[in-house]
Amino acid sequence: MNMIQTLSTARHGLLLGLTACGLFLSSLAQAQEAFTLKGHGGPVKGISTQTDGTILTASFDNSVGIWTDGTPQWLEGHEAAVNAVVPVANGQVVSAGDDYSVRLWSPQNSTVRELGRHNAKVIRLAAAPDGQSVASASWDRTVRIWPIDGAAPVLIEGHDNTVSDVAFSPDGTRLYTSSADGTIRVWDAQTGAFLKRLVEHGFGINTLLVAPDESWLAYGAVDGGTRLVSLPEGVEIGDFTADRRPILAMAHSDKTDRIAIGDAQGYIMMIDSSALRITDDFQATPAGPVWALAFSPDGQNIHAGGISDVVHSWPVGSLDGAEQMTGTTRAFMTDPDQMTNGERQFKRKCSICHTLEPDGKRRAGPSLYDLFGRAAGAIKDYPYSPTLATSDLIWTEETVDLLFDLGPDHYIPGSKMPMQRITGAQDRADLISFLQSATTPE
Ligand code: HEC
């Protein structure tokens, strides 16, 4: 059995359950045990590692976590889910997500600078090999390469649909991009000029990675297609397509020649990239998906993020029999038939961003505990938008009903609550009566 180390931290980084800090530190650098990282209040969408073993996590809870030891450092400021985070030069970090914004953080002195914005969600990032620039893939169909010194970005245009992933060549001169248009294209990273179409897959491509010696490229697609092609030719050299779709995440370790592939059904498949064979196929979570994967620097552990708020790390050598990402599965995964309609509305539409408890576990939105009769913007340490913070609204049956009848964007324009309406009057009434019973203090 693997020893499971569990680290729990509350919203302000207060350490609740750290057993052996020294052990944890060494396990990040040369991890050979299973462990979990707890603290995020939403699914984890992006993971990457620094060469010293530090783990960076990007979450639906709008924050980035930096895990060097038991107490994560939180980078707060994104106004929506964060999808990607990568390390760049001088210990700095770049993150991006659903608020279109690409941000450069200096965690040592807690500063942040916006490098710029896309016109739609940013899905993935890739750091240039020298750490001096970052490429961002966006739903606005473009890729932008942002120098971290703040110089103007290089714009890459040409894909016919959303861009899903991006990778630099090892020498930093070329950029590989994948898209929902079913192609992988190659570009000049200095000028943004189009060089060639490498792959025509037919179905949308979600993720790609380039070998450290640029001898092959691997990609995963919406139809489950999982292939390796030779570089620079683009000729297929391996097809590992299983009956699972879509493929969502990929990672590679040059130390062990392993490619890890995560899919929507919760599996992590391992491929030996020199022998071109499958070495493991591990169901990491029965409730899928696996959204994010990264190897530890020594290649001995695979870190995974998905629908759970908890990041799991498993030793690659003993995936069989490893503990699954269960138990931490989000509450909305529980059997919907057991719930009232109001509770079901809440679980599906609100619980990812709101708790009902007074302790305000980390989520993107404020706790709804004791909501009725409360003034808008009243939770003390929650970073509200200026609109909500200065609003005169009192939350009542009527105002909560209006909020979702009209939608937050119409009812309180300027709020950072996402656009969403609940069009059925009965659904709204059921939700409100559930909230009344679940949020009222005893
Ligand atoms: C994707 C995240 C997200 C989802 C889903 C979401 N909210 Fe929110 N909610 C927020 C954020 C962020 C705020 C704070 C808005 C601001 O500061 O402008 C908020 C604020 C609120 C407020 C005001 C609270 C206060 O203290 O003033 C209420 C009430 C609320 N949400 C109810 C709900 C309900 C009910 C649902 C489900 C139908 C829901 N929200 C779904 C993110 C979300």
Short mmCIF file of C-alpha atoms and ligand atoms in Angstrom, two decimals:
data_model
loop_
_atom_site.label_atom_id
_atom_site.label_comp_id
_atom_site.label_asym_id
_atom_site.label_seq_id
_atom_site.Cartn_x
_atom_site.Cartn_y
_atom_site.Cartn_z
CA MET A 1 0.00 0.00 0.00
CA ASN A 2 1.10 3.51 -0.66
CA MET A 3 1.33 5.90 2.15
CA ILE A 4 -1.06 8.75 1.56
CA GLN A 5 0.07 12.07 2.90
CA THR A 6 -2.69 14.57 3.18
CA LEU A 7 -2.23 18.28 3.44
CA SER A 8 -5.18 20.39 4.34
CA THR A 9 -5.24 24.12 4.37
CA ALA A 10 -8.00 26.56 5.00
CA ARG A 11 -8.63 29.64 2.90
CA HIS A 12 -5.91 31.71 4.48
CA GLY A 13 -3.27 29.10 4.23
CA LEU A 14 -3.74 28.01 7.82
CA LEU A 15 -2.26 24.59 8.14
CA LEU A 16 -4.72 22.09 9.52
CA GLY A 17 -3.34 18.63 9.06
CA LEU A 18 0.29 18.45 8.11
CA THR A 19 1.94 15.31 9.35
CA ALA A 20 5.52 15.46 8.18
CA CYS A 21 6.68 18.59 6.45
CA GLY A 22 10.23 17.45 5.75
CA LEU A 23 8.98 14.28 4.19
CA PHE A 24 6.60 16.27 2.04
CA LEU A 25 9.35 18.58 0.81
CA SER A 26 11.50 15.72 -0.27
CA SER A 27 8.56 14.01 -1.88
CA LEU A 28 7.86 17.02 -4.09
CA ALA A 29 11.42 17.01 -5.39
CA GLN A 30 11.80 13.26 -5.79
CA ALA A 31 8.32 12.03 -5.15
CA GLN A 32 7.88 8.33 -4.86
CA GLU A 33 4.86 8.18 -2.66
CA ALA A 34 1.25 8.98 -3.26
CA PHE A 35 0.07 12.28 -1.82
CA THR A 36 -2.72 14.80 -2.20
CA LEU A 37 -2.84 18.60 -2.24
CA LYS A 38 -5.92 20.03 -0.56
CA GLY A 39 -7.02 23.63 -0.37
CA HIS A 40 -8.64 24.57 -3.66
CA GLY A 41 -12.39 25.13 -3.61
CA GLY A 42 -13.06 24.10 -7.18
CA PRO A 43 -11.86 21.60 -9.77
CA VAL A 44 -8.23 21.90 -10.81
CA LYS A 45 -7.84 22.65 -14.53
CA GLY A 46 -4.10 23.18 -14.92
CA ILE A 47 -0.96 21.81 -13.26
CA SER A 48 2.71 22.34 -13.93
CA THR A 49 5.95 21.73 -12.07
CA GLN A 50 9.08 23.79 -11.56
CA THR A 51 12.50 22.14 -11.76
CA ASP A 52 12.79 22.16 -7.95
CA GLY A 53 9.58 20.13 -7.69
CA THR A 54 7.26 23.01 -6.78
CA ILE A 55 3.76 22.30 -8.07
CA LEU A 56 1.63 25.06 -9.62
CA THR A 57 -2.15 24.58 -9.77
CA ALA A 58 -4.85 26.57 -11.60
CA SER A 59 -8.43 26.18 -10.43
CA PHE A 60 -12.05 26.87 -11.10
CA ASP A 61 -12.03 28.74 -7.77
CA ASN A 62 -10.30 31.69 -9.57
CA SER A 63 -6.97 31.13 -7.85
CA VAL A 64 -3.51 29.74 -8.48
CA GLY A 65 -1.77 27.65 -5.81
CA ILE A 66 2.01 27.38 -5.41
CA TRP A 67 2.91 24.25 -3.43
CA THR A 68 6.51 24.20 -2.24
CA ASP A 69 5.73 22.81 1.17
CA GLY A 70 2.65 22.22 3.25
CA THR A 71 1.31 25.78 3.06
CA PRO A 72 0.28 26.77 -0.45
CA GLN A 73 0.78 30.36 -1.52
CA TRP A 74 -2.39 31.63 -3.22
CA LEU A 75 -2.30 34.01 -6.15
CA GLU A 76 -5.65 35.82 -6.16
CA GLY A 77 -6.93 38.30 -8.72
CA HIS A 78 -8.35 36.45 -11.70
CA GLU A 79 -12.03 37.23 -12.11
CA ALA A 80 -13.03 33.79 -13.34
CA ALA A 81 -11.77 30.21 -13.50
CA VAL A 82 -8.02 29.87 -14.09
CA ASN A 83 -7.24 27.26 -16.73
CA ALA A 84 -3.46 27.28 -17.00
CA VAL A 85 -0.34 28.23 -15.09
CA VAL A 86 3.32 27.89 -16.11
CA PRO A 87 6.67 28.82 -14.56
CA VAL A 88 8.82 31.40 -16.39
CA ALA A 89 12.21 33.03 -15.72
CA ASN A 90 13.29 34.37 -12.28
CA GLY A 91 10.83 32.30 -10.25
CA GLN A 92 7.90 34.10 -11.85
CA VAL A 93 4.62 32.49 -12.89
CA VAL A 94 2.15 33.21 -15.72
CA SER A 95 -1.53 32.28 -15.46
CA ALA A 96 -4.62 32.71 -17.65
CA GLY A 97 -8.23 31.64 -17.81
CA ASP A 98 -11.88 32.42 -18.40
CA ASP A 99 -11.46 36.17 -17.70
CA TYR A 100 -9.36 36.43 -20.94
CA SER A 101 -6.48 37.92 -18.94
CA VAL A 102 -2.83 36.75 -19.06
CA ARG A 103 -1.06 37.60 -15.80
CA LEU A 104 2.57 37.59 -14.71
CA TRP A 105 3.14 37.06 -10.98
CA SER A 106 6.29 37.51 -8.93
CA PRO A 107 5.38 35.38 -5.92
CA GLN A 108 8.49 36.43 -3.95
CA ASN A 109 7.37 40.03 -3.67
CA SER A 110 3.66 39.41 -4.28
CA THR A 111 3.35 41.58 -7.37
CA VAL A 112 1.24 40.95 -10.45
CA ARG A 113 1.12 42.54 -13.87
CA GLU A 114 -1.34 41.92 -16.69
CA LEU A 115 0.62 41.01 -19.82
CA GLY A 116 -2.53 41.51 -21.87
CA ARG A 117 -5.88 40.08 -22.87
CA HIS A 118 -7.44 37.83 -25.43
CA ASN A 119 -10.96 38.37 -26.76
CA ALA A 120 -12.19 35.08 -25.26
CA LYS A 121 -11.19 32.40 -22.74
CA VAL A 122 -7.56 31.34 -22.57
CA ILE A 123 -7.31 27.57 -22.35
CA ARG A 124 -3.61 26.69 -22.28
CA LEU A 125 -0.20 28.30 -21.87
CA ALA A 126 3.31 27.25 -22.84
CA ALA A 127 6.50 28.88 -21.61
CA ALA A 128 9.33 29.40 -24.10
CA PRO A 129 12.41 27.26 -23.28
CA ASP A 130 14.35 30.36 -22.10
CA GLY A 131 11.45 31.38 -19.84
CA GLN A 132 11.38 34.86 -21.40
CA SER A 133 8.00 34.58 -23.10
CA VAL A 134 4.73 32.67 -22.88
CA ALA A 135 2.34 31.52 -25.60
CA SER A 136 -1.40 31.51 -24.88
CA ALA A 137 -4.07 29.49 -26.73
CA SER A 138 -7.53 31.04 -26.80
CA TRP A 139 -11.11 30.48 -27.84
CA ASP A 140 -10.75 33.71 -29.85
CA ARG A 141 -8.94 31.48 -32.41
CA THR A 142 -5.61 33.19 -31.89
CA VAL A 143 -2.37 32.45 -30.10
CA ARG A 144 -0.33 35.27 -28.63
CA ILE A 145 3.28 35.14 -27.55
CA TRP A 146 3.85 37.52 -24.63
CA PRO A 147 7.41 38.61 -23.75
CA ILE A 148 7.52 38.73 -19.96
CA ASP A 149 9.35 42.08 -20.11
CA GLY A 150 6.03 43.54 -21.25
CA ALA A 151 6.92 44.15 -24.93
CA ALA A 152 4.13 43.84 -27.51
CA PRO A 153 2.91 40.28 -28.11
CA VAL A 154 3.32 38.33 -31.37
CA LEU A 155 -0.13 37.55 -32.79
CA ILE A 156 -0.77 34.21 -34.49
CA GLU A 157 -3.93 33.98 -36.58
CA GLY A 158 -5.15 31.38 -39.03
CA HIS A 159 -6.99 28.61 -37.18
CA ASP A 160 -10.64 28.26 -38.21
CA ASN A 161 -11.86 27.47 -34.69
CA THR A 162 -10.82 27.75 -31.05
CA VAL A 163 -7.15 27.07 -30.32
CA SER A 164 -6.84 24.33 -27.71
CA ASP A 165 -3.14 23.92 -26.97
CA VAL A 166 0.29 25.25 -27.80
CA ALA A 167 3.92 24.07 -27.47
CA PHE A 168 7.31 25.57 -28.33
CA SER A 169 10.01 23.68 -30.21
CA PRO A 170 12.94 22.89 -27.86
CA ASP A 171 15.02 25.69 -29.42
CA GLY A 172 12.16 28.15 -29.02
CA THR A 173 12.03 29.16 -32.70
CA ARG A 174 8.80 27.42 -33.71
CA LEU A 175 5.37 27.07 -32.18
CA TYR A 176 3.01 24.09 -32.55
CA THR A 177 -0.72 24.75 -32.10
CA SER A 178 -3.78 22.47 -32.02
CA SER A 179 -7.35 23.54 -32.65
CA ALA A 180 -10.99 22.51 -32.63
CA ASP A 181 -10.66 22.91 -36.42
CA GLY A 182 -8.95 19.48 -36.40
CA THR A 183 -5.49 20.68 -37.42
CA ILE A 184 -2.07 21.05 -35.88
CA ARG A 185 -0.11 23.93 -37.39
CA VAL A 186 3.47 25.15 -37.11
CA TRP A 187 4.43 28.83 -36.87
CA ASP A 188 7.53 30.99 -36.63
CA ALA A 189 7.69 32.01 -32.96
CA GLN A 190 9.59 35.26 -33.74
CA THR A 191 7.31 36.64 -36.42
CA GLY A 192 4.09 34.65 -36.07
CA ALA A 193 4.36 33.60 -39.74
CA PHE A 194 2.55 30.40 -40.76
CA LEU A 195 4.98 27.59 -41.63
CA LYS A 196 2.89 24.47 -42.26
CA ARG A 197 -0.08 22.24 -41.50
CA LEU A 198 1.35 19.24 -39.73
CA VAL A 199 -1.78 17.19 -38.98
CA GLU A 200 -5.31 17.05 -40.41
CA HIS A 201 -7.21 14.94 -37.93
CA GLY A 202 -10.79 15.63 -38.98
CA PHE A 203 -12.08 15.92 -35.40
CA GLY A 204 -11.17 18.70 -33.01
CA ILE A 205 -7.78 18.32 -31.32
CA ASN A 206 -7.65 19.13 -27.60
CA THR A 207 -4.04 18.73 -26.58
CA LEU A 208 -0.53 18.20 -27.91
CA LEU A 209 3.05 17.81 -26.77
CA VAL A 210 6.42 17.92 -28.51
CA ALA A 211 9.32 15.54 -27.76
CA PRO A 212 12.31 17.13 -25.99
CA ASP A 213 14.46 16.36 -29.08
CA GLU A 214 11.62 17.34 -31.45
CA SER A 215 11.61 13.91 -33.09
CA TRP A 216 7.87 13.39 -32.57
CA LEU A 217 4.67 15.11 -31.55
CA ALA A 218 1.79 13.50 -29.64
CA TYR A 219 -1.81 14.69 -29.71
CA GLY A 220 -5.22 13.81 -28.30
CA ALA A 221 -8.57 14.59 -29.85
CA VAL A 222 -12.29 14.95 -29.25
CA ASP A 223 -13.04 11.56 -30.88
CA GLY A 224 -10.55 9.84 -28.56
CA GLY A 225 -7.80 9.84 -31.20
CA THR A 226 -4.41 9.51 -29.49
CA ARG A 227 -1.52 9.55 -31.94
CA LEU A 228 2.20 10.13 -32.32
CA VAL A 229 3.56 11.63 -35.53
CA SER A 230 7.17 12.00 -36.63
CA LEU A 231 8.75 15.45 -36.84
CA PRO A 232 9.23 17.29 -39.07
CA GLU A 233 7.27 15.06 -41.48
CA GLY A 234 4.03 14.58 -39.59
CA VAL A 235 3.85 10.87 -40.49
CA GLU A 236 1.94 8.69 -38.04
CA ILE A 237 4.26 6.49 -35.96
CA GLY A 238 1.88 5.32 -33.25
CA ASP A 239 -1.87 5.11 -32.67
CA PHE A 240 -2.98 4.55 -29.08
CA THR A 241 -6.63 5.39 -29.56
CA ALA A 242 -8.78 3.63 -26.96
CA ASP A 243 -12.58 3.64 -26.83
CA ARG A 244 -12.57 6.68 -24.55
CA ARG A 245 -13.23 10.25 -25.50
CA PRO A 246 -12.42 13.03 -25.48
CA ILE A 247 -8.72 13.15 -24.63
CA LEU A 248 -8.18 16.15 -22.35
CA ALA A 249 -4.61 16.26 -21.05
CA MET A 250 -1.10 15.07 -21.83
CA ALA A 251 2.27 15.25 -20.09
CA HIS A 252 5.72 13.87 -20.87
CA SER A 253 8.77 13.01 -18.79
CA ASP A 254 12.17 13.03 -20.51
CA LYS A 255 13.60 11.19 -17.49
CA THR A 256 11.47 8.09 -17.98
CA ASP A 257 10.26 8.52 -21.60
CA ARG A 258 6.67 8.29 -20.43
CA ILE A 259 3.70 10.07 -21.92
CA ALA A 260 0.67 10.36 -19.63
CA ILE A 261 -2.73 10.82 -21.27
CA GLY A 262 -5.89 11.83 -19.40
CA ASP A 263 -9.44 11.53 -20.72
CA ALA A 264 -13.01 12.44 -19.86
CA GLN A 265 -13.73 8.98 -18.50
CA GLY A 266 -11.17 9.41 -15.75
CA TYR A 267 -8.38 7.21 -17.11
CA ILE A 268 -4.67 7.94 -17.18
CA MET A 269 -2.89 5.90 -19.83
CA MET A 270 0.91 5.70 -19.84
CA ILE A 271 2.89 5.20 -23.03
CA ASP A 272 6.58 4.44 -23.34
CA SER A 273 7.56 6.97 -25.99
CA SER A 274 10.69 5.09 -27.14
CA ALA A 275 9.24 1.58 -27.27
CA LEU A 276 5.88 2.97 -28.46
CA ARG A 277 3.80 0.76 -26.21
CA ILE A 278 1.23 1.22 -23.47
CA THR A 279 2.76 0.56 -20.04
CA ASP A 280 -0.23 1.36 -17.80
CA ASP A 281 -3.89 2.15 -18.04
CA PHE A 282 -5.19 3.38 -14.71
CA GLN A 283 -8.67 4.57 -13.86
CA ALA A 284 -7.75 7.58 -11.74
CA THR A 285 -11.34 8.54 -10.99
CA PRO A 286 -14.61 6.76 -11.71
CA ALA A 287 -16.31 10.13 -12.05
CA GLY A 288 -13.93 11.58 -14.70
CA PRO A 289 -12.63 13.83 -16.23
CA VAL A 290 -8.86 14.17 -15.87
CA TRP A 291 -8.19 17.78 -16.94
CA ALA A 292 -4.60 18.35 -15.98
CA LEU A 293 -1.44 16.22 -15.79
CA ALA A 294 2.19 16.94 -14.93
CA PHE A 295 5.15 14.74 -14.02
CA SER A 296 7.44 15.40 -11.07
CA PRO A 297 10.89 16.54 -12.31
CA ASP A 298 12.36 13.04 -11.79
CA GLY A 299 9.46 11.49 -13.71
CA GLN A 300 8.62 9.19 -10.81
CA ASN A 301 5.24 10.71 -9.93
CA ILE A 302 2.28 11.82 -11.99
CA HIS A 303 0.24 14.73 -10.62
CA ALA A 304 -3.39 14.88 -11.76
CA GLY A 305 -6.27 17.33 -11.50
CA GLY A 306 -9.90 16.90 -12.46
CA ILE A 307 -13.42 17.22 -11.19
CA SER A 308 -12.25 16.89 -7.57
CA ASP A 309 -10.89 19.93 -5.67
CA VAL A 310 -7.91 17.82 -4.63
CA VAL A 311 -4.76 17.23 -6.67
CA HIS A 312 -3.59 13.63 -6.54
CA SER A 313 -0.06 12.45 -7.14
CA TRP A 314 0.72 8.81 -7.76
CA PRO A 315 4.06 6.99 -8.16
CA VAL A 316 4.25 5.97 -11.82
CA GLY A 317 5.71 2.60 -10.92
CA SER A 318 2.75 1.42 -8.89
CA LEU A 319 -0.36 2.79 -10.53
CA ASP A 320 -2.00 -0.61 -10.26
CA GLY A 321 -3.67 -0.68 -6.91
CA ALA A 322 -3.15 3.01 -6.31
CA GLU A 323 -5.90 4.83 -4.48
CA GLN A 324 -8.38 6.53 -6.80
CA MET A 325 -9.49 10.13 -6.80
CA THR A 326 -12.65 9.20 -4.90
CA GLY A 327 -14.13 10.40 -1.63
CA THR A 328 -13.23 13.91 -2.66
CA THR A 329 -15.61 13.81 -5.59
CA ARG A 330 -17.73 16.91 -5.63
CA ALA A 331 -21.09 16.83 -3.94
CA PHE A 332 -22.95 17.39 -7.19
CA MET A 333 -21.86 13.95 -8.31
CA THR A 334 -24.13 12.30 -5.74
CA ASP A 335 -27.21 10.48 -6.94
CA PRO A 336 -29.63 13.11 -8.28
CA ASP A 337 -32.64 10.88 -7.65
CA GLN A 338 -32.09 11.19 -3.91
CA MET A 339 -32.50 14.97 -3.94
CA THR A 340 -35.36 17.42 -4.06
CA ASN A 341 -35.54 19.59 -7.15
CA GLY A 342 -34.32 22.62 -5.19
CA GLU A 343 -31.24 20.81 -3.93
CA ARG A 344 -30.56 19.47 -7.40
CA GLN A 345 -30.76 23.00 -8.82
CA PHE A 346 -28.27 24.18 -6.21
CA LYS A 347 -25.85 21.28 -6.67
CA ARG A 348 -25.80 21.59 -10.42
CA LYS A 349 -25.92 25.35 -10.83
CA CYS A 350 -24.43 26.94 -7.72
CA SER A 351 -22.40 24.52 -5.58
CA ILE A 352 -19.31 24.74 -7.74
CA CYS A 353 -18.95 28.39 -6.64
CA HIS A 354 -20.84 28.69 -3.33
CA THR A 355 -20.85 26.89 -0.01
CA LEU A 356 -23.73 27.01 2.46
CA GLU A 357 -21.55 26.92 5.56
CA PRO A 358 -20.36 29.81 7.71
CA ASP A 359 -16.69 28.81 7.51
CA GLY A 360 -16.54 29.98 3.88
CA LYS A 361 -14.47 27.19 2.39
CA ARG A 362 -12.54 28.44 -0.59
CA ARG A 363 -14.81 28.90 -3.64
CA ALA A 364 -15.12 31.42 -6.46
CA GLY A 365 -18.24 33.02 -4.91
CA PRO A 366 -19.06 34.04 -1.32
CA SER A 367 -20.69 31.65 1.15
CA LEU A 368 -24.49 31.78 1.03
CA TYR A 369 -24.80 31.00 4.75
CA ASP A 370 -27.44 33.22 6.39
CA LEU A 371 -28.27 34.73 3.00
CA PHE A 372 -31.86 35.83 3.50
CA GLY A 373 -32.10 39.28 5.00
CA ARG A 374 -28.41 39.90 4.38
CA ALA A 375 -27.16 42.98 2.53
CA ALA A 376 -25.42 42.29 -0.78
CA GLY A 377 -21.64 42.32 -0.54
CA ALA A 378 -21.60 41.70 3.21
CA ILE A 379 -19.16 38.80 3.72
CA LYS A 380 -16.18 40.47 5.30
CA ASP A 381 -13.12 38.91 3.69
CA TYR A 382 -14.66 38.06 0.32
CA PRO A 383 -13.25 40.18 -2.58
CA TYR A 384 -16.53 41.44 -4.10
CA SER A 385 -16.75 43.45 -7.30
CA PRO A 386 -17.22 47.18 -6.59
CA THR A 387 -20.78 46.81 -7.94
CA LEU A 388 -21.81 44.32 -5.30
CA ALA A 389 -19.73 45.84 -2.52
CA THR A 390 -21.49 49.19 -2.90
CA SER A 391 -24.97 47.90 -3.73
CA ASP A 392 -28.01 48.62 -1.54
CA LEU A 393 -29.65 45.30 -2.33
CA ILE A 394 -30.94 43.07 0.43
CA TRP A 395 -31.16 39.37 -0.43
CA THR A 396 -34.74 38.16 -0.06
CA GLU A 397 -36.95 35.60 -1.76
CA GLU A 398 -37.88 38.27 -4.31
CA THR A 399 -34.39 39.59 -5.06
CA VAL A 400 -32.84 36.11 -5.40
CA ASP A 401 -35.74 35.21 -7.70
CA LEU A 402 -35.10 38.30 -9.83
CA LEU A 403 -31.37 37.62 -9.88
CA PHE A 404 -31.92 34.37 -11.76
CA ASP A 405 -35.08 35.34 -13.61
CA LEU A 406 -33.29 38.26 -15.29
CA GLY A 407 -29.74 36.91 -14.92
CA PRO A 408 -26.96 38.58 -12.89
CA ASP A 409 -25.73 40.46 -15.98
CA HIS A 410 -29.09 42.28 -16.22
CA TYR A 411 -30.10 42.45 -12.57
CA ILE A 412 -26.79 43.72 -11.18
CA PRO A 413 -24.69 44.72 -14.22
CA GLY A 414 -21.02 44.86 -13.29
CA SER A 415 -21.22 41.94 -10.90
CA LYS A 416 -18.63 39.26 -11.51
CA MET A 417 -21.20 36.54 -11.09
CA PRO A 418 -21.36 34.65 -14.40
CA MET A 419 -24.29 35.14 -16.74
CA GLN A 420 -26.87 32.54 -16.04
CA ARG A 421 -30.65 32.43 -15.90
CA ILE A 422 -33.00 29.86 -14.46
CA THR A 423 -35.95 30.22 -16.79
CA GLY A 424 -38.41 27.88 -15.03
CA ALA A 425 -40.38 29.74 -12.32
CA GLN A 426 -40.90 26.46 -10.42
CA ASP A 427 -37.15 25.69 -10.55
CA ARG A 428 -36.42 29.11 -9.07
CA ALA A 429 -39.04 28.66 -6.36
CA ASP A 430 -37.66 25.20 -5.48
CA LEU A 431 -34.11 26.54 -5.40
CA ILE A 432 -35.11 29.41 -3.11
CA SER A 433 -36.96 27.17 -0.68
CA PHE A 434 -33.96 24.83 -0.60
CA LEU A 435 -31.66 27.80 0.05
CA GLN A 436 -33.95 29.06 2.80
CA SER A 437 -33.78 25.74 4.62
CA ALA A 438 -30.07 25.17 3.98
CA THR A 439 -28.69 28.64 4.76
CA THR A 440 -30.73 29.70 7.78
CA PRO A 441 -28.74 29.49 11.02
CA GLU A 442 -30.26 27.19 13.69
C1 HEC B 1 -19.14 30.23 -11.69
C2 HEC B 1 -19.33 30.72 -10.35
C3 HEC B 1 -20.74 31.00 -9.82
C4 HEC B 1 -21.87 30.27 -9.97
C5 HEC B 1 -22.05 29.00 -10.74
C6 HEC B 1 -22.87 30.94 -9.17
N1 HEC B 1 -22.36 32.04 -8.59
FE1 HEC B 1 -23.31 33.28 -7.28
N2 HEC B 1 -21.65 34.45 -7.19
C7 HEC B 1 -20.48 34.20 -7.85
C8 HEC B 1 -19.57 35.30 -7.62
C9 HEC B 1 -18.15 35.41 -8.18
C10 HEC B 1 -20.25 36.22 -6.80
C11 HEC B 1 -19.74 37.57 -6.32
C12 HEC B 1 -20.16 38.58 -7.36
C13 HEC B 1 -19.55 39.94 -7.19
O1 HEC B 1 -18.75 40.18 -6.27
O2 HEC B 1 -19.88 40.77 -8.04
C14 HEC B 1 -21.56 35.64 -6.56
C15 HEC B 1 -22.55 36.25 -5.76
C16 HEC B 1 -23.77 35.68 -5.46
C17 HEC B 1 -24.75 36.25 -4.57
C18 HEC B 1 -24.59 37.52 -3.79
C19 HEC B 1 -23.98 37.16 -2.46
C20 HEC B 1 -23.61 38.33 -1.59
O3 HEC B 1 -22.95 38.09 -0.56
O4 HEC B 1 -23.98 39.46 -1.90
C21 HEC B 1 -25.81 35.39 -4.52
C22 HEC B 1 -27.09 35.55 -3.73
C23 HEC B 1 -25.48 34.28 -5.38
N3 HEC B 1 -24.25 34.50 -5.95
C24 HEC B 1 -26.30 33.20 -5.59
C25 HEC B 1 -26.03 32.16 -6.49
C26 HEC B 1 -26.93 31.08 -6.77
C27 HEC B 1 -28.25 30.84 -6.06
C28 HEC B 1 -26.35 30.35 -7.76
C29 HEC B 1 -26.91 29.13 -8.48
C30 HEC B 1 -28.17 29.32 -9.15
C31 HEC B 1 -25.08 30.96 -8.10
N4 HEC B 1 -24.93 32.06 -7.31
C32 HEC B 1 -24.18 30.49 -9.04
C33 HEC B 1 -20.15 33.09 -8.58
C34 HEC B 1 -21.04 32.11 -8.95
#
